Amino acid sequence: DTEVTQTPKHLVMGMTNKKSLKCEQHMGHRAMYWYKQKAKKPPELMFVYSYEKLSINESVPSRFSPECPNSSLLNLHLHALQPEDSALYLCASLNIGGGHTEAFFGQGTRLTVV
Amino acid sequence: QQQVKQSPQSLIVQKGGISIINCAYENTAFDYFPWYQQFPGKGPALLIAIRPDVSEKKEGRFTISFNKSAKQFSLHIMDSQPGDSATYFCAASHSGGYQKVTFGTGTKLQVIP
């Protein structure tokens, strides 16, 4: 099973809403990432979790709050977002064995902030 | 030093032709170079990858050529098909440090019948 599952696929939220994005993998990978992707741009790293601990926060605003309840799950809690936060949010699970970093991406959550 | 430069930004190829996308990097600590294929509205999917101790890797119609001294690598798609129309990202990572995957800027490929 090489699948990374993200829910929901689409999300529309107002600027005062609180919502959460979910990501799940069952490949036994111990590193999971959140990326943000704007149209016609490459994925932009937001957070890295390694062994369920936050190891990288790429200066992401506090209105984005990640959580890693266990090695298979990764959440991204959203609060008071701005319209410019509308993007495709991608979760990736990383195989960090064998001396290289191989990322498996989910299908993403298309987020629209209104 | 963390950048990966990718060209061209867009590419139109006739069906059956060869598509070539080029990437260059600066950071000599990079030791793994994957290519990702992304269709609209989908997440990137790993296509093929290479390590710097190999100069070429082929998987089906897809070939990576790697020039370590020039710090360049390229993706060749042989016999390009309309179904190959997608955005392609080169990437680089290193086994130490932050385990960060650095992406190129992307190439939108259109294969016309």
mmCIF file of C-alpha atoms in Angstrom:
data_model
loop_
_atom_site.group_PDB
_atom_site.id
_atom_site.type_symbol
_atom_site.label_atom_id
_atom_site.label_comp_id
_atom_site.label_asym_id
_atom_site.label_seq_id
_atom_site.Cartn_x
_atom_site.Cartn_y
_atom_site.Cartn_z
ATOM 1 C CA ASP A 1 0.000 0.000 0.000
ATOM 2 C CA THR A 2 1.706 3.165 -1.226
ATOM 3 C CA GLU A 3 -1.247 5.425 -0.629
ATOM 4 C CA VAL A 4 -1.460 8.662 1.285
ATOM 5 C CA THR A 5 -5.086 9.580 1.927
ATOM 6 C CA GLN A 6 -6.180 13.166 2.483
ATOM 7 C CA THR A 7 -9.587 14.391 3.550
ATOM 8 C CA PRO A 8 -11.537 16.332 2.617
ATOM 9 C CA LYS A 9 -10.772 16.665 -1.101
ATOM 10 C CA HIS A 10 -12.368 20.103 -1.245
ATOM 11 C CA LEU A 11 -13.049 22.640 1.497
ATOM 12 C CA VAL A 12 -14.623 26.068 1.430
ATOM 13 C CA MET A 13 -14.373 28.029 4.644
ATOM 14 C CA GLY A 14 -15.015 31.523 5.853
ATOM 15 C CA MET A 15 -12.364 33.661 7.468
ATOM 16 C CA THR A 16 -13.851 33.117 10.940
ATOM 17 C CA ASN A 17 -14.207 29.348 10.624
ATOM 18 C CA LYS A 18 -12.128 26.614 12.234
ATOM 19 C CA LYS A 19 -11.520 23.506 10.169
ATOM 20 C CA SER A 20 -9.042 20.643 10.008
ATOM 21 C CA LEU A 21 -7.332 18.793 7.192
ATOM 22 C CA LYS A 22 -6.474 15.144 7.716
ATOM 23 C CA CYS A 23 -3.813 12.895 6.274
ATOM 24 C CA GLU A 24 -3.243 9.174 6.784
ATOM 25 C CA GLN A 25 -0.584 6.742 5.617
ATOM 26 C CA HIS A 26 0.008 3.069 6.371
ATOM 27 C CA MET A 27 3.415 2.608 4.803
ATOM 28 C CA GLY A 28 5.247 2.690 8.121
ATOM 29 C CA HIS A 29 6.996 5.919 7.188
ATOM 30 C CA ARG A 30 8.162 7.976 10.145
ATOM 31 C CA ALA A 31 8.288 11.367 8.475
ATOM 32 C CA MET A 32 5.270 13.306 7.238
ATOM 33 C CA TYR A 33 5.080 16.727 5.671
ATOM 34 C CA TRP A 34 2.559 19.443 4.897
ATOM 35 C CA TYR A 35 3.037 21.379 1.673
ATOM 36 C CA LYS A 36 1.091 24.283 0.227
ATOM 37 C CA GLN A 37 0.807 24.629 -3.532
ATOM 38 C CA LYS A 38 -0.483 27.661 -5.382
ATOM 39 C CA ALA A 39 -1.506 27.429 -9.025
ATOM 40 C CA LYS A 40 1.391 26.943 -11.467
ATOM 41 C CA LYS A 41 3.911 26.847 -8.610
ATOM 42 C CA PRO A 42 5.895 24.027 -7.020
ATOM 43 C CA PRO A 43 4.885 22.659 -3.634
ATOM 44 C CA GLU A 44 6.081 24.882 -0.808
ATOM 45 C CA LEU A 45 7.118 23.199 2.435
ATOM 46 C CA MET A 46 5.166 24.162 5.568
ATOM 47 C CA PHE A 47 5.891 21.611 8.279
ATOM 48 C CA VAL A 48 7.917 18.455 8.807
ATOM 49 C CA TYR A 49 7.133 15.802 11.401
ATOM 50 C CA SER A 50 9.777 13.236 12.100
ATOM 51 C CA TYR A 51 8.944 10.411 14.520
ATOM 52 C CA GLU A 52 5.786 12.297 15.508
ATOM 53 C CA LYS A 53 7.734 15.361 16.553
ATOM 54 C CA LEU A 54 7.672 18.678 14.742
ATOM 55 C CA SER A 55 11.154 19.126 13.298
ATOM 56 C CA ILE A 56 10.627 21.921 10.781
ATOM 57 C CA ASN A 57 8.265 24.874 10.743
ATOM 58 C CA GLU A 58 9.014 26.984 7.685
ATOM 59 C CA SER A 59 7.890 30.228 9.333
ATOM 60 C CA VAL A 60 4.255 29.394 8.778
ATOM 61 C CA PRO A 61 1.688 31.799 10.328
ATOM 62 C CA SER A 62 0.099 30.595 13.551
ATOM 63 C CA ARG A 63 -3.314 30.379 11.910
ATOM 64 C CA PHE A 64 -2.000 27.024 10.629
ATOM 65 C CA SER A 65 -1.479 24.524 13.436
ATOM 66 C CA PRO A 66 -0.149 21.037 12.690
ATOM 67 C CA GLU A 67 -0.686 17.973 14.828
ATOM 68 C CA CYS A 68 0.657 14.442 14.606
ATOM 69 C CA PRO A 69 -1.439 12.161 16.862
ATOM 70 C CA ASN A 70 0.500 9.043 15.836
ATOM 71 C CA SER A 71 2.891 7.782 13.184
ATOM 72 C CA SER A 72 0.069 7.225 10.670
ATOM 73 C CA LEU A 73 -1.894 10.435 11.063
ATOM 74 C CA LEU A 74 -1.198 14.071 10.408
ATOM 75 C CA ASN A 75 -3.629 16.925 10.879
ATOM 76 C CA LEU A 76 -3.558 20.570 9.919
ATOM 77 C CA HIS A 77 -5.839 22.787 11.980
ATOM 78 C CA LEU A 78 -6.984 25.982 10.309
ATOM 79 C CA HIS A 79 -8.284 29.097 12.026
ATOM 80 C CA ALA A 80 -8.896 32.651 10.900
ATOM 81 C CA LEU A 81 -7.481 32.090 7.445
ATOM 82 C CA GLN A 82 -7.180 34.746 4.775
ATOM 83 C CA PRO A 83 -8.284 34.540 1.136
ATOM 84 C CA GLU A 84 -4.624 34.350 0.075
ATOM 85 C CA ASP A 85 -4.387 31.045 1.957
ATOM 86 C CA SER A 86 -6.537 29.464 -0.729
ATOM 87 C CA ALA A 87 -4.407 26.736 -2.286
ATOM 88 C CA LEU A 88 -3.932 23.010 -2.709
ATOM 89 C CA TYR A 89 -2.662 21.568 0.580
ATOM 90 C CA LEU A 90 -0.608 18.446 0.134
ATOM 91 C CA CYS A 91 0.451 15.875 2.652
ATOM 92 C CA ALA A 92 3.492 13.737 1.951
ATOM 93 C CA SER A 93 4.806 10.649 3.652
ATOM 94 C CA LEU A 94 8.521 10.094 3.422
ATOM 95 C CA ASN A 95 10.572 6.971 3.122
ATOM 96 C CA ILE A 96 13.863 8.070 4.653
ATOM 97 C CA GLY A 97 15.554 4.713 4.461
ATOM 98 C CA GLY A 98 18.432 3.788 2.202
ATOM 99 C CA GLY A 99 20.109 7.153 2.489
ATOM 100 C CA HIS A 100 17.621 9.138 0.478
ATOM 101 C CA THR A 101 14.341 10.967 0.896
ATOM 102 C CA GLU A 102 11.476 9.675 -1.224
ATOM 103 C CA ALA A 103 8.168 11.496 -0.858
ATOM 104 C CA PHE A 104 4.754 10.000 -1.519
ATOM 105 C CA PHE A 105 2.059 12.614 -1.890
ATOM 106 C CA GLY A 106 -1.646 12.503 -1.224
ATOM 107 C CA GLN A 107 -4.165 13.901 -3.669
ATOM 108 C CA GLY A 108 -4.403 17.113 -1.717
ATOM 109 C CA THR A 109 -7.175 19.237 -0.262
ATOM 110 C CA ARG A 110 -8.313 22.100 -2.438
ATOM 111 C CA LEU A 111 -8.970 24.895 0.073
ATOM 112 C CA THR A 112 -10.916 28.026 -0.758
ATOM 113 C CA VAL A 113 -11.152 30.794 1.831
ATOM 114 C CA VAL A 114 -14.030 33.192 1.298
ATOM 115 C CA GLN B 1 22.162 27.118 -2.481
ATOM 116 C CA GLN B 2 18.956 25.244 -1.843
ATOM 117 C CA GLN B 3 17.515 26.144 -5.236
ATOM 118 C CA VAL B 4 16.863 23.758 -8.089
ATOM 119 C CA LYS B 5 16.509 25.553 -11.418
ATOM 120 C CA GLN B 6 14.255 23.968 -14.035
ATOM 121 C CA SER B 7 13.672 24.709 -17.702
ATOM 122 C CA PRO B 8 11.735 25.152 -19.867
ATOM 123 C CA GLN B 9 8.695 26.536 -18.085
ATOM 124 C CA SER B 10 6.437 25.024 -20.746
ATOM 125 C CA LEU B 11 6.916 22.569 -23.558
ATOM 126 C CA ILE B 12 4.810 21.477 -26.514
ATOM 127 C CA VAL B 13 5.766 18.208 -28.205
ATOM 128 C CA GLN B 14 4.192 16.248 -31.017
ATOM 129 C CA LYS B 15 2.940 12.766 -30.247
ATOM 130 C CA GLY B 16 5.784 10.313 -30.703
ATOM 131 C CA GLY B 17 8.439 12.950 -30.144
ATOM 132 C CA ILE B 18 10.983 13.302 -27.359
ATOM 133 C CA SER B 19 10.304 15.623 -24.431
ATOM 134 C CA ILE B 20 13.365 16.958 -22.618
ATOM 135 C CA ILE B 21 13.294 18.849 -19.322
ATOM 136 C CA ASN B 22 16.453 20.146 -17.686
ATOM 137 C CA CYS B 23 17.377 20.909 -14.096
ATOM 138 C CA ALA B 24 20.429 22.312 -12.361
ATOM 139 C CA TYR B 25 21.379 22.502 -8.719
ATOM 140 C CA GLU B 26 24.009 24.210 -6.577
ATOM 141 C CA ASN B 27 24.053 22.304 -3.310
ATOM 142 C CA THR B 28 26.581 19.467 -3.590
ATOM 143 C CA ALA B 29 25.047 17.873 -0.476
ATOM 144 C CA PHE B 30 22.062 16.759 -2.549
ATOM 145 C CA ASP B 31 22.287 13.022 -3.064
ATOM 146 C CA TYR B 32 18.895 12.039 -4.441
ATOM 147 C CA PHE B 33 17.125 13.449 -7.479
ATOM 148 C CA PRO B 34 13.499 12.440 -8.084
ATOM 149 C CA TRP B 35 11.113 13.594 -10.787
ATOM 150 C CA TYR B 36 7.438 14.098 -10.034
ATOM 151 C CA GLN B 37 4.498 14.145 -12.441
ATOM 152 C CA GLN B 38 1.427 16.145 -11.496
ATOM 153 C CA PHE B 39 -1.935 16.196 -13.231
ATOM 154 C CA PRO B 40 -4.336 19.100 -12.617
ATOM 155 C CA GLY B 41 -6.052 18.867 -9.242
ATOM 156 C CA LYS B 42 -3.905 15.923 -8.136
ATOM 157 C CA GLY B 43 -0.900 15.537 -5.906
ATOM 158 C CA PRO B 44 2.562 15.001 -7.406
ATOM 159 C CA ALA B 45 3.415 11.384 -8.119
ATOM 160 C CA LEU B 46 6.951 10.030 -8.056
ATOM 161 C CA LEU B 47 7.937 9.141 -11.615
ATOM 162 C CA ILE B 48 11.587 8.156 -11.540
ATOM 163 C CA ALA B 49 14.631 8.990 -9.429
ATOM 164 C CA ILE B 50 18.397 8.791 -9.579
ATOM 165 C CA ARG B 51 21.378 8.938 -7.249
ATOM 166 C CA PRO B 52 24.577 10.788 -8.218
ATOM 167 C CA ASP B 53 26.684 7.650 -8.469
ATOM 168 C CA VAL B 54 24.726 6.713 -11.619
ATOM 169 C CA SER B 55 24.857 8.677 -14.894
ATOM 170 C CA GLU B 56 21.639 7.360 -16.396
ATOM 171 C CA LYS B 57 18.514 5.540 -15.310
ATOM 172 C CA LYS B 58 15.786 4.287 -17.583
ATOM 173 C CA GLU B 59 12.290 3.129 -16.730
ATOM 174 C CA GLY B 60 10.113 2.418 -19.726
ATOM 175 C CA ARG B 61 9.851 5.564 -21.827
ATOM 176 C CA PHE B 62 11.355 7.742 -19.080
ATOM 177 C CA THR B 63 15.107 8.305 -18.734
ATOM 178 C CA ILE B 64 17.067 10.463 -16.310
ATOM 179 C CA SER B 65 20.506 11.640 -17.389
ATOM 180 C CA PHE B 66 22.766 12.896 -14.630
ATOM 181 C CA ASN B 67 25.948 14.981 -14.965
ATOM 182 C CA LYS B 68 27.516 15.255 -11.540
ATOM 183 C CA SER B 69 30.395 17.533 -12.556
ATOM 184 C CA ALA B 70 28.017 20.011 -14.189
ATOM 185 C CA LYS B 71 25.434 19.601 -11.399
ATOM 186 C CA GLN B 72 22.749 19.058 -13.979
ATOM 187 C CA PHE B 73 20.168 16.382 -14.626
ATOM 188 C CA SER B 74 17.452 15.944 -17.179
ATOM 189 C CA LEU B 75 14.315 13.954 -17.902
ATOM 190 C CA HIS B 76 13.779 12.486 -21.349
ATOM 191 C CA ILE B 77 10.347 11.173 -22.305
ATOM 192 C CA MET B 78 10.606 9.009 -25.397
ATOM 193 C CA ASP B 79 7.644 8.431 -27.735
ATOM 194 C CA SER B 80 5.671 11.142 -25.900
ATOM 195 C CA GLN B 81 1.929 10.506 -25.645
ATOM 196 C CA PRO B 82 -1.024 12.841 -25.012
ATOM 197 C CA GLY B 83 -1.473 11.078 -21.665
ATOM 198 C CA ASP B 84 1.954 12.398 -20.649
ATOM 199 C CA SER B 85 0.554 15.944 -20.685
ATOM 200 C CA ALA B 86 1.121 17.136 -17.133
ATOM 201 C CA THR B 87 3.386 19.340 -15.045
ATOM 202 C CA TYR B 88 6.760 17.825 -14.239
ATOM 203 C CA PHE B 89 8.846 18.827 -11.241
ATOM 204 C CA CYS B 90 12.440 17.878 -10.696
ATOM 205 C CA ALA B 91 13.530 17.728 -7.090
ATOM 206 C CA ALA B 92 16.545 17.152 -4.914
ATOM 207 C CA SER B 93 17.129 16.034 -1.380
ATOM 208 C CA HIS B 94 19.927 14.929 0.887
ATOM 209 C CA SER B 95 20.003 12.202 3.462
ATOM 210 C CA GLY B 96 21.320 14.462 6.191
ATOM 211 C CA GLY B 97 20.011 17.736 7.499
ATOM 212 C CA TYR B 98 16.297 18.433 7.478
ATOM 213 C CA GLN B 99 15.292 15.661 5.062
ATOM 214 C CA LYS B 100 13.833 18.403 2.930
ATOM 215 C CA VAL B 101 12.765 17.843 -0.666
ATOM 216 C CA THR B 102 13.547 20.905 -2.772
ATOM 217 C CA PHE B 103 11.464 21.262 -5.923
ATOM 218 C CA GLY B 104 12.236 22.879 -9.239
ATOM 219 C CA THR B 105 9.806 25.430 -10.620
ATOM 220 C CA GLY B 106 7.976 22.966 -12.838
ATOM 221 C CA THR B 107 7.502 22.358 -16.564
ATOM 222 C CA LYS B 108 4.072 22.151 -18.109
ATOM 223 C CA LEU B 109 4.215 19.590 -20.891
ATOM 224 C CA GLN B 110 1.600 19.394 -23.596
ATOM 225 C CA VAL B 111 1.758 16.521 -26.068
ATOM 226 C CA ILE B 112 -0.334 17.218 -29.139
ATOM 227 C CA PRO B 113 -1.695 14.480 -31.422
#
